[in-house]
XYZ file of C-alpha atoms in Angstrom:
265
model
C 0.000 0.000 0.000
C 2.825 2.428 0.861
C 4.434 1.725 -2.525
C 1.207 2.408 -4.427
C 0.661 5.644 -2.513
C 4.229 6.776 -3.202
C 3.891 5.968 -6.910
C 0.672 7.968 -7.004
C 2.319 10.879 -5.234
C 5.182 10.584 -7.718
C 2.688 11.148 -10.539
C 1.487 14.240 -8.692
C 5.026 15.556 -8.114
C 5.807 15.144 -11.807
C 2.777 17.268 -12.572
C 3.635 19.928 -9.987
C 7.261 20.028 -11.184
C 6.130 21.102 -14.648
C 3.102 23.228 -13.751
C 4.343 24.935 -10.570
C 8.106 24.364 -10.370
C 7.664 22.178 -7.267
C 10.431 19.587 -7.618
C 8.636 17.557 -4.978
C 9.087 19.245 -1.615
C 5.591 20.448 -0.784
C 4.008 17.210 -1.919
C 6.619 14.639 -0.887
C 7.430 15.863 2.630
C 3.936 15.189 4.048
C 3.637 11.762 2.408
C 7.135 10.600 3.430
C 6.409 11.752 7.003
C 3.368 9.463 6.859
C 5.228 6.549 5.208
C 8.113 6.725 7.709
C 6.016 7.443 10.804
C 7.646 4.434 12.518
C 10.822 6.534 12.807
C 9.083 8.826 15.288
C 10.735 12.199 15.664
C 13.200 11.450 12.858
C 10.411 11.064 10.284
C 10.379 14.751 9.394
C 14.160 14.931 8.984
C 14.093 11.825 6.766
C 11.202 13.295 4.778
C 13.084 16.558 4.212
C 16.239 14.711 3.125
C 14.313 12.355 0.829
C 12.463 15.314 -0.646
C 15.750 17.047 -1.471
C 17.060 13.995 -3.364
C 13.780 13.688 -5.290
C 14.004 17.393 -6.118
C 17.522 16.979 -7.548
C 16.354 14.362 -10.035
C 12.981 15.922 -10.894
C 14.350 19.448 -11.240
C 17.394 18.261 -13.181
C 15.274 16.326 -15.656
C 12.759 19.154 -16.009
C 15.594 21.644 -16.606
C 17.137 19.419 -19.277
C 13.918 19.387 -21.304
C 13.114 23.112 -20.869
C 13.623 25.286 -23.970
C 16.878 27.274 -23.859
C 15.074 30.516 -24.661
C 13.184 30.252 -21.343
C 16.289 29.364 -19.319
C 18.060 32.412 -20.789
C 15.911 34.585 -18.510
C 18.159 33.613 -15.558
C 20.930 35.770 -17.084
C 24.116 34.494 -15.544
C 25.161 32.117 -12.795
C 25.209 34.412 -9.742
C 21.860 33.327 -8.280
C 22.640 29.659 -9.011
C 25.992 29.695 -7.189
C 24.557 31.459 -4.152
C 21.574 29.096 -4.090
C 23.957 26.130 -4.003
C 25.920 27.623 -1.101
C 22.736 28.425 0.776
C 21.380 24.938 0.128
C 24.420 23.321 1.741
C 24.082 25.606 4.788
C 20.392 24.756 5.117
C 21.101 21.027 4.955
C 23.685 21.305 7.758
C 21.158 23.264 9.812
C 18.632 20.433 9.405
C 21.135 18.069 11.072
C 21.226 20.255 14.178
C 17.614 21.391 14.483
C 15.024 19.493 16.569
C 12.638 17.561 14.250
C 9.594 19.393 15.631
C 11.187 22.731 14.721
C 11.676 21.629 11.108
C 8.105 20.363 10.902
C 6.383 23.445 12.280
C 8.732 25.802 10.426
C 7.597 24.058 7.235
C 3.946 24.633 8.198
C 4.535 28.245 9.211
C 6.502 29.202 6.113
C 3.976 27.611 3.777
C 1.119 29.420 5.543
C 2.942 32.759 5.347
C 3.638 32.205 1.656
C -0.021 31.400 1.018
C -1.118 34.602 2.759
C 1.494 36.570 0.827
C 0.428 35.369 -2.626
C -3.241 35.977 -1.836
C -3.020 39.314 -0.072
C -0.025 41.166 -1.506
C -0.357 42.640 -4.999
C 1.731 41.241 -7.848
C 1.187 37.494 -7.741
C -2.305 36.854 -9.092
C -1.689 39.472 -11.765
C 2.016 40.403 -12.028
C 3.512 43.494 -13.587
C 4.610 43.163 -17.221
C 1.460 41.312 -18.350
C -1.811 42.189 -20.007
C -0.243 44.543 -22.509
C 2.172 46.286 -20.160
C 5.350 47.601 -21.800
C 7.415 46.957 -18.651
C 9.723 43.935 -19.224
C 10.274 41.307 -16.527
C 13.142 41.954 -14.110
C 15.909 39.372 -13.488
C 16.043 37.589 -10.136
C 18.511 39.484 -7.872
C 21.640 37.413 -7.213
C 21.793 38.421 -3.543
C 18.582 36.554 -2.710
C 20.241 33.263 -3.690
C 21.952 32.371 -0.406
C 19.026 32.976 1.993
C 16.539 31.347 -0.397
C 18.791 28.312 -0.772
C 19.372 27.969 2.971
C 15.721 28.214 3.965
C 14.489 25.996 1.125
C 16.975 23.225 1.942
C 16.282 23.496 5.682
C 12.560 22.986 5.117
C 12.868 20.568 2.190
C 10.572 22.653 0.004
C 12.810 23.452 -2.952
C 13.127 26.892 -4.416
C 9.714 27.192 -6.027
C 7.912 28.526 -2.964
C 10.186 31.558 -2.937
C 11.301 31.956 -6.535
C 7.926 31.518 -8.251
C 6.288 34.400 -6.313
C 9.431 36.517 -6.799
C 9.462 35.950 -10.548
C 5.730 36.525 -10.795
C 6.201 39.925 -9.175
C 9.080 40.541 -11.579
C 6.590 40.202 -14.435
C 6.874 36.604 -15.668
C 3.792 34.531 -16.569
C 3.201 31.408 -14.462
C 4.452 28.981 -17.101
C 7.815 30.799 -17.273
C 8.090 31.325 -13.501
C 7.433 27.616 -12.919
C 9.947 26.570 -15.580
C 12.658 28.840 -14.137
C 12.072 27.445 -10.650
C 13.475 24.080 -11.764
C 17.097 25.095 -12.467
C 17.036 27.197 -9.289
C 15.765 24.195 -7.310
C 18.448 21.982 -8.877
C 21.187 24.403 -7.844
C 20.129 24.607 -4.202
C 19.433 20.861 -3.923
C 22.680 19.341 -5.211
C 24.959 20.127 -2.262
C 22.097 19.722 0.200
C 21.439 16.183 -1.085
C 25.118 15.299 -0.613
C 24.971 16.458 3.009
C 21.799 14.457 3.704
C 23.212 11.280 2.143
C 26.250 11.521 4.438
C 24.251 12.124 7.651
C 23.268 9.232 9.917
C 19.750 9.232 11.424
C 19.427 9.481 15.213
C 17.486 6.263 15.867
C 18.051 3.775 18.657
C 18.021 0.537 16.620
C 20.660 1.399 14.050
C 20.006 2.563 10.501
C 16.620 1.259 9.336
C 16.461 -0.770 6.115
C 16.209 1.450 3.067
C 17.908 4.510 4.566
C 21.153 5.874 3.171
C 22.137 8.687 5.465
C 18.873 10.503 6.119
C 17.428 9.541 2.727
C 14.735 6.874 2.330
C 15.880 5.454 -1.007
C 12.862 3.159 -1.365
C 10.481 6.092 -1.040
C 12.613 8.252 -3.325
C 12.721 5.531 -6.008
C 8.955 5.027 -5.934
C 8.342 8.758 -6.139
C 10.695 9.137 -9.101
C 9.211 6.168 -10.963
C 5.916 8.006 -10.862
C 7.267 11.482 -11.567
C 9.747 11.231 -14.429
C 7.389 9.866 -17.136
C 4.884 12.605 -16.298
C 7.546 15.324 -16.578
C 8.586 14.004 -19.989
C 4.973 13.867 -21.205
C 3.986 17.333 -19.969
C 7.134 18.981 -21.314
C 6.431 17.454 -24.727
C 2.713 18.291 -24.613
C 2.306 21.232 -22.189
C -1.269 21.965 -21.102
C -2.698 25.363 -21.981
C -3.866 26.914 -18.709
C -4.999 30.547 -18.404
C -2.415 32.460 -16.402
C -4.808 33.615 -13.684
C -6.189 30.085 -13.220
C -2.602 28.827 -13.051
C -1.775 31.315 -10.289
C -4.896 30.414 -8.271
C -4.067 26.713 -8.600
C -0.596 27.406 -7.139
C -2.212 29.116 -4.148
C -4.698 26.271 -3.739
C -1.921 23.680 -3.646
C -0.160 25.658 -0.920
C -3.368 25.576 1.125
C -3.691 21.794 0.781
C -0.088 21.285 1.902
C -0.499 23.557 4.953
C -3.517 21.523 6.067
C -1.815 18.163 5.456
C 1.323 19.033 7.404
C -0.576 20.663 10.264
C -2.716 17.557 10.698
C 0.323 15.246 10.635
C 2.281 17.301 13.189
C 4.131 15.685 16.100
């Protein structure tokens, strides 16, 4: 049953990777917490680490099949390098933080982001659209390190921060979501290495299926579901009105907030 659920969630993460730039974090963390509930307080740390590894593969694959003309909007490697450095720092912080802190910080940040996209102008209808002559702005390089650190600490990837930022810079949802994938890949690579090298704090030794803090069985099932969907949707992208796309992003955040709050320690 766990395997079937994880495969189904993998299908969902493949869809969210393409449509929203979520490499897996917001969807996979709650379900891996549930699947690894036998680990007790370590379940959230394992879920975060597993999510980061899934994000590396999903975001890397999605980036590889994204048109170069869209990726050109990143304009240089400054944000990517700082995201990578921040991601490593966030992964080290996860090793030291109490599991309950990571869990409720995830809930709190997602809730704040949901309120921000709904209440603050610029997300549901960003500048630079609907005939505006103002071109989209590039993502500032200096935001890379803090975004990378917080995203890796919570296991959410970069989409929760970069998609709203790029929307307010003037990009349509389809472009903002596509650009979130290379940003997520950059912050996840070093973070995944840290998680794979970290031993879980459990009394009975390392449980079967864990490598470091990563549940490889869960990660494999999630990726088996996700990768074919990413390939299909990149080849045949759905045509979704931009405003509907933005509201769907906000709705997914609301679902995740509720799921993680109800599964809290």
